[in-house]
CSV table of C-alpha atoms in Angstrom, one decimal:
chain,number,residue,atom,x,y,z
A,1,MET,CA,-27.8,37.8,-7.3
A,2,ASP,CA,-24.7,35.7,-8.0
A,3,VAL,CA,-21.9,34.3,-6.4
A,4,TYR,CA,-18.6,34.3,-8.5
A,5,GLU,CA,-16.2,31.3,-8.4
A,6,ASN,CA,-13.2,33.1,-6.9
A,7,VAL,CA,-15.7,34.4,-4.1
A,8,VAL,CA,-16.2,31.2,-3.2
A,9,ILE,CA,-12.6,30.1,-3.2
A,10,GLY,CA,-11.4,33.1,-1.4
A,11,GLY,CA,-14.2,32.1,1.4
A,12,PHE,CA,-13.1,28.8,1.5
A,13,ILE,CA,-9.0,29.8,1.6
A,14,TYR,CA,-9.3,31.9,4.6
A,15,ALA,CA,-11.8,28.9,6.2
A,16,LEU,CA,-9.1,26.5,5.3
A,17,GLY,CA,-5.9,28.7,6.7
A,18,TYR,CA,-8.6,29.5,10.0
A,19,SER,CA,-9.5,25.8,10.6
A,20,ALA,CA,-5.2,24.5,10.2
A,21,GLY,CA,-4.4,27.7,12.5
A,22,LYS,CA,-7.1,26.5,15.3
A,23,ARG,CA,-5.6,22.8,15.1
A,24,ALA,CA,-1.8,24.7,15.2
A,25,PHE,CA,-1.3,22.4,11.6
A,26,SER,CA,2.7,23.2,11.9
A,27,LEU,CA,3.2,20.5,8.8
A,28,PRO,CA,4.7,22.3,5.6
A,29,ALA,CA,1.7,23.4,3.6
A,30,ASN,CA,0.6,25.0,0.4
A,31,ILE,CA,-3.0,26.6,-0.9
A,32,ASN,CA,-2.5,27.0,-4.8
A,33,LEU,CA,-5.6,29.1,-6.3
A,34,LEU,CA,-5.0,27.9,-10.0
A,35,GLN,CA,-7.6,30.0,-11.1
A,36,GLN,CA,-6.5,32.2,-14.1
A,37,THR,CA,-2.7,30.7,-14.8
A,38,PRO,CA,-1.6,28.1,-16.8
A,39,MET,CA,-2.8,25.7,-14.6
A,40,ASP,CA,-6.1,26.4,-14.0
A,41,LYS,CA,-6.9,24.2,-17.5
A,42,SER,CA,-4.1,21.4,-17.1
A,43,LEU,CA,-5.3,20.5,-13.2
A,44,ALA,CA,-8.5,22.8,-11.6
A,45,ASP,CA,-8.7,25.7,-9.7
A,46,VAL,CA,-7.3,24.7,-6.7
A,47,LEU,CA,-4.2,23.0,-5.5
A,48,ILE,CA,-3.4,21.8,-2.1
A,49,GLY,CA,-0.5,20.6,-1.1
A,50,MET,CA,1.2,18.5,2.2
A,51,PRO,CA,3.9,16.2,2.8
A,52,ASP,CA,1.9,13.2,1.3
A,53,VAL,CA,-0.8,14.8,-0.4
A,54,TYR,CA,-2.9,16.4,-3.0
A,55,TYR,CA,-5.6,17.3,-3.6
A,56,LEU,CA,-7.6,18.8,-6.5
A,57,LEU,CA,-10.2,21.4,-6.2
A,58,GLU,CA,-12.8,22.2,-8.9
A,59,PHE,CA,-15.0,24.9,-8.3
A,60,LYS,CA,-18.6,25.8,-10.3
A,61,ARG,CA,-21.7,27.8,-9.8
A,62,ARG,CA,-24.4,25.7,-10.9
A,63,ALA,CA,-25.6,28.8,-13.0
A,64,ASN,CA,-22.3,27.8,-15.1
A,65,LYS,CA,-22.5,24.5,-15.3
A,66,GLY,CA,-21.7,24.2,-19.4
A,67,ASP,CA,-20.5,21.4,-21.7
A,68,LYS,CA,-17.0,22.0,-21.7
A,69,GLU,CA,-16.6,20.8,-17.8
A,70,ALA,CA,-18.3,17.2,-19.2
A,71,GLN,CA,-15.8,17.0,-21.8
A,72,LYS,CA,-12.8,17.6,-19.4
A,73,LEU,CA,-14.5,14.9,-17.1
A,74,ALA,CA,-14.8,12.3,-20.8
A,75,PHE,CA,-11.1,13.5,-21.6
A,76,LEU,CA,-10.3,12.5,-17.9
A,77,GLN,CA,-12.3,9.4,-17.8
A,78,ARG,CA,-11.1,7.9,-20.6
A,79,TYR,CA,-7.5,8.6,-20.2
A,80,LEU,CA,-7.5,6.9,-16.6
A,81,SER,CA,-9.3,4.0,-17.9
A,82,GLN,CA,-6.0,3.3,-19.8
A,83,ASP,CA,-4.2,3.6,-17.1
A,84,ASP,CA,-4.0,1.4,-13.5
A,85,PRO,CA,-7.3,1.6,-12.4
A,86,ARG,CA,-6.1,1.9,-8.7
A,87,PHE,CA,-6.0,6.1,-10.4
A,88,LEU,CA,-9.8,6.0,-10.3
A,89,GLU,CA,-9.6,5.4,-6.5
A,90,VAL,CA,-6.9,8.2,-5.9
A,91,SER,CA,-9.4,10.6,-8.1
A,92,ARG,CA,-12.2,10.0,-6.1
A,93,GLY,CA,-9.8,10.4,-3.1
A,94,THR,CA,-7.9,13.7,-4.0
A,95,HIS,CA,-10.1,15.2,-7.0
A,96,LEU,CA,-13.2,17.0,-5.7
A,97,TYR,CA,-15.6,19.3,-7.7
A,98,ILE,CA,-17.8,21.8,-5.5
A,99,GLU,CA,-20.6,23.9,-7.1
A,100,SER,CA,-22.2,26.6,-5.4
A,101,GLU,CA,-25.6,28.5,-5.4
A,102,LEU,CA,-26.9,31.6,-3.3
A,103,SER,CA,-30.5,30.5,-2.2
A,104,GLY,CA,-31.7,34.1,-0.1
A,105,GLU,CA,-28.6,34.5,2.1
A,106,ASP,CA,-27.2,31.7,2.2
A,107,LEU,CA,-24.5,29.9,0.3
A,108,GLU,CA,-25.5,26.5,-0.6
A,109,THR,CA,-22.6,24.3,-1.5
A,110,ARG,CA,-22.3,20.8,-3.3
A,111,CYS,CA,-19.9,18.3,-3.3
A,112,SER,CA,-18.3,15.3,-5.2
A,113,SER,CA,-15.4,13.2,-6.0
A,114,TYR,CA,-14.8,14.9,-10.0
A,115,LEU,CA,-15.4,12.1,-11.3
A,116,ASP,CA,-19.3,11.5,-10.2
A,117,PHE,CA,-20.0,15.2,-10.2
A,118,GLN,CA,-22.6,14.3,-12.8
A,119,SER,CA,-24.6,11.6,-11.0
A,120,GLN,CA,-23.7,11.8,-6.8
A,121,LEU,CA,-23.8,15.5,-5.5
A,122,LYS,CA,-24.5,16.0,-2.6
A,123,PRO,CA,-25.2,18.9,-0.3
A,124,VAL,CA,-22.6,19.8,1.7
A,125,ARG,CA,-20.9,22.6,4.0
A,126,LEU,CA,-18.3,24.2,2.9
A,127,GLU,CA,-16.8,24.4,6.5
A,128,ARG,CA,-17.5,21.1,6.6
A,129,ILE,CA,-15.2,20.0,3.3
A,130,VAL,CA,-12.7,22.3,4.9
A,131,GLU,CA,-12.4,19.7,8.2
A,132,PHE,CA,-12.4,16.7,5.5
A,133,LEU,CA,-10.0,17.9,4.1
A,134,LEU,CA,-7.5,19.0,7.2
A,135,GLU,CA,-9.1,15.6,8.3
A,136,GLY,CA,-7.8,13.8,5.6
A,137,THR,CA,-10.7,11.4,5.9
A,138,LEU,CA,-10.7,10.1,1.9
A,139,ILE,CA,-6.2,9.7,2.1
A,140,ARG,CA,-6.6,7.0,5.3
A,141,GLU,CA,-9.9,5.2,3.4
A,142,ARG,CA,-8.4,4.2,0.6
A,143,GLY,CA,-4.5,3.9,1.5
A,144,ILE,CA,-3.4,6.7,-1.1
A,145,SER,CA,0.2,7.4,-1.1
A,146,GLY,CA,1.9,10.3,-2.1
A,147,ASP,CA,3.1,9.0,-5.4
A,148,GLU,CA,0.2,8.1,-6.6
A,149,CYS,CA,-0.4,11.5,-5.4
A,150,CYS,CA,2.1,12.8,-7.8
A,151,HIS,CA,1.5,10.1,-10.4
A,152,TYR,CA,-2.6,11.2,-10.7
A,153,LEU,CA,-1.1,14.9,-10.8
A,154,GLY,CA,1.1,14.1,-14.2
A,155,LEU,CA,-2.4,12.2,-15.5
A,156,VAL,CA,-4.7,14.8,-15.3
A,157,GLN,CA,-2.4,16.9,-17.0
A,158,GLN,CA,-2.0,14.1,-19.7
A,159,ALA,CA,-5.3,13.7,-20.0
A,160,TYR,CA,-6.4,17.7,-20.4
A,161,LYS,CA,-3.8,17.8,-23.3
A,162,ALA,CA,-5.8,17.3,-25.4
A,163,VAL,CA,-8.4,19.2,-24.6
A,164,ASP,CA,-8.4,23.0,-26.9
A,165,GLY,CA,-4.5,22.7,-26.7
A,166,VAL,CA,-4.1,23.2,-22.8
A,167,GLU,CA,-1.1,23.7,-21.9
A,168,GLY,CA,1.0,24.3,-18.4
A,169,VAL,CA,2.3,21.6,-17.2
A,170,SER,CA,4.9,20.9,-14.7
A,171,GLY,CA,7.6,23.2,-14.5
A,172,ASN,CA,6.7,25.8,-16.8
A,173,SER,CA,3.8,27.3,-14.5
A,174,GLY,CA,5.6,30.1,-12.6
A,175,GLY,CA,6.5,28.2,-9.5
A,176,PHE,CA,4.8,27.6,-6.3
A,177,ILE,CA,4.9,28.3,-2.7
A,178,ILE,CA,5.0,25.7,0.7
A,179,VAL,CA,4.3,27.7,4.0
A,180,GLY,CA,5.8,26.0,7.1
A,181,GLY,CA,4.6,27.2,10.2
A,182,THR,CA,7.1,27.2,13.9
A,183,MET,CA,5.4,26.8,17.5
A,184,SER,CA,6.1,30.4,18.2
A,185,GLY,CA,4.2,31.4,15.0
A,186,THR,CA,6.1,32.5,12.6
A,187,LEU,CA,6.1,31.7,8.9
A,188,LYS,CA,8.4,30.5,6.2
A,189,PHE,CA,8.3,30.5,3.2
A,190,VAL,CA,9.7,27.7,-0.2
A,191,THR,CA,9.2,28.6,-3.4
A,192,LEU,CA,9.8,25.6,-5.9
A,193,PRO,CA,9.9,25.1,-9.2
A,194,ASP,CA,7.9,21.8,-9.6
A,195,ILE,CA,4.7,20.8,-8.4
A,196,ARG,CA,5.5,17.2,-7.8
A,197,GLN,CA,8.0,18.3,-5.1
A,198,PHE,CA,4.8,18.6,-2.8
A,199,THR,CA,5.1,15.0,-1.7
A,200,MET,CA,8.5,15.3,-0.3
A,201,THR,CA,8.3,14.3,3.5
A,202,ARG,CA,8.7,16.8,6.3
A,203,GLU,CA,12.5,15.9,7.1
A,204,ARG,CA,13.3,16.6,2.9
A,205,LEU,CA,11.3,20.3,2.9
A,206,GLU,CA,12.8,21.4,6.1
A,207,LYS,CA,16.3,20.5,4.3
A,208,LEU,CA,15.5,22.2,1.1
A,209,GLN,CA,14.3,24.9,3.0
A,210,HIS,CA,17.8,24.9,4.9
A,211,GLU,CA,19.5,24.2,1.7
A,212,GLN,CA,17.9,27.4,0.1
A,213,THR,CA,18.4,29.7,3.1
A,214,LEU,CA,22.5,29.1,2.5
A,215,GLN,CA,22.2,30.2,-0.5
A,216,ARG,CA,20.6,33.4,0.3
A,217,GLU,CA,23.1,33.7,2.5
A,218,ASN,CA,26.1,33.0,0.3
A,219,ALA,CA,24.5,34.9,-2.5
A,220,MET,CA,24.3,38.4,-0.1
A,221,SER,CA,27.7,37.3,1.4
A,222,ARG,CA,29.4,37.2,-2.2
A,223,THR,CA,27.3,40.8,-3.2
A,224,ARG,CA,28.6,41.8,-0.3
A,225,SER,CA,32.5,40.8,-0.5
A,226,ARG,CA,32.4,42.9,-3.9
A,227,SER,CA,30.9,45.9,-2.5
A,228,ARG,CA,33.2,45.8,-0.4
A,229,GLY,CA,36.4,45.2,-3.2
A,230,ILE,CA,34.7,47.5,-5.0
A,231,GLU,CA,35.0,50.7,-1.8
A,232,ARG,CA,38.5,49.6,-1.4
A,233,GLY,CA,39.9,49.9,-5.4
A,234,ARG,CA,38.3,53.9,-4.9
A,235,GLY,CA,39.8,54.0,-1.8
A,236,GLN,CA,42.9,52.9,-3.6
A,237,SER,CA,42.3,55.4,-6.5
A,238,ARG,CA,41.6,58.4,-4.6
A,239,GLY,CA,45.1,58.0,-3.1
A,240,PHE,CA,47.2,58.4,-6.1
């Protein structure tokens, strides 16, 4: 029996949400499953965004590791080496490769930075990867800023454009969703057209959310006003 990437991803996303809930993690955040979307080939399977940080996660079955992933890696290494060498460090702190295989009844996972998956994959349990991301260990160790995370996403997309004519760039992906929470446990959703907006601070995200709420309320108010105007017009017509 084999376990497909989307099954592992589903378990990972559930575990990430569960662990974030246990930590009362209330910052606006998002987990975007990009697999089989236009952004899959130009970024990765999963994009995790929180204020001032992004993570890109690529999931693969051990049995499904082929030449295509090695080709993508070569393009990315070459592209990053031509840019600021700092982004090699940013990549190693934010872009992960997770490989899985079923061994008996146990799911075995190995993980490394994406740049090093050909030589440095190590056994790591999926739940430990979840904790590692929530703790922000790699980000803190390397002093990675939100602006650097944002710029790195653009570099990845530019690098992958040369791989089989990859498409899917910031702004034309179909939109993204940020999920925020309150102390009472209420969830709030904000849609964004551009992944680069994830690097907003909490204050800016909350301001954006407030502005979008006002826009929706104003639109509903205008709709109600038009409806009342139509009804009044009908009433006057009946009076003649």
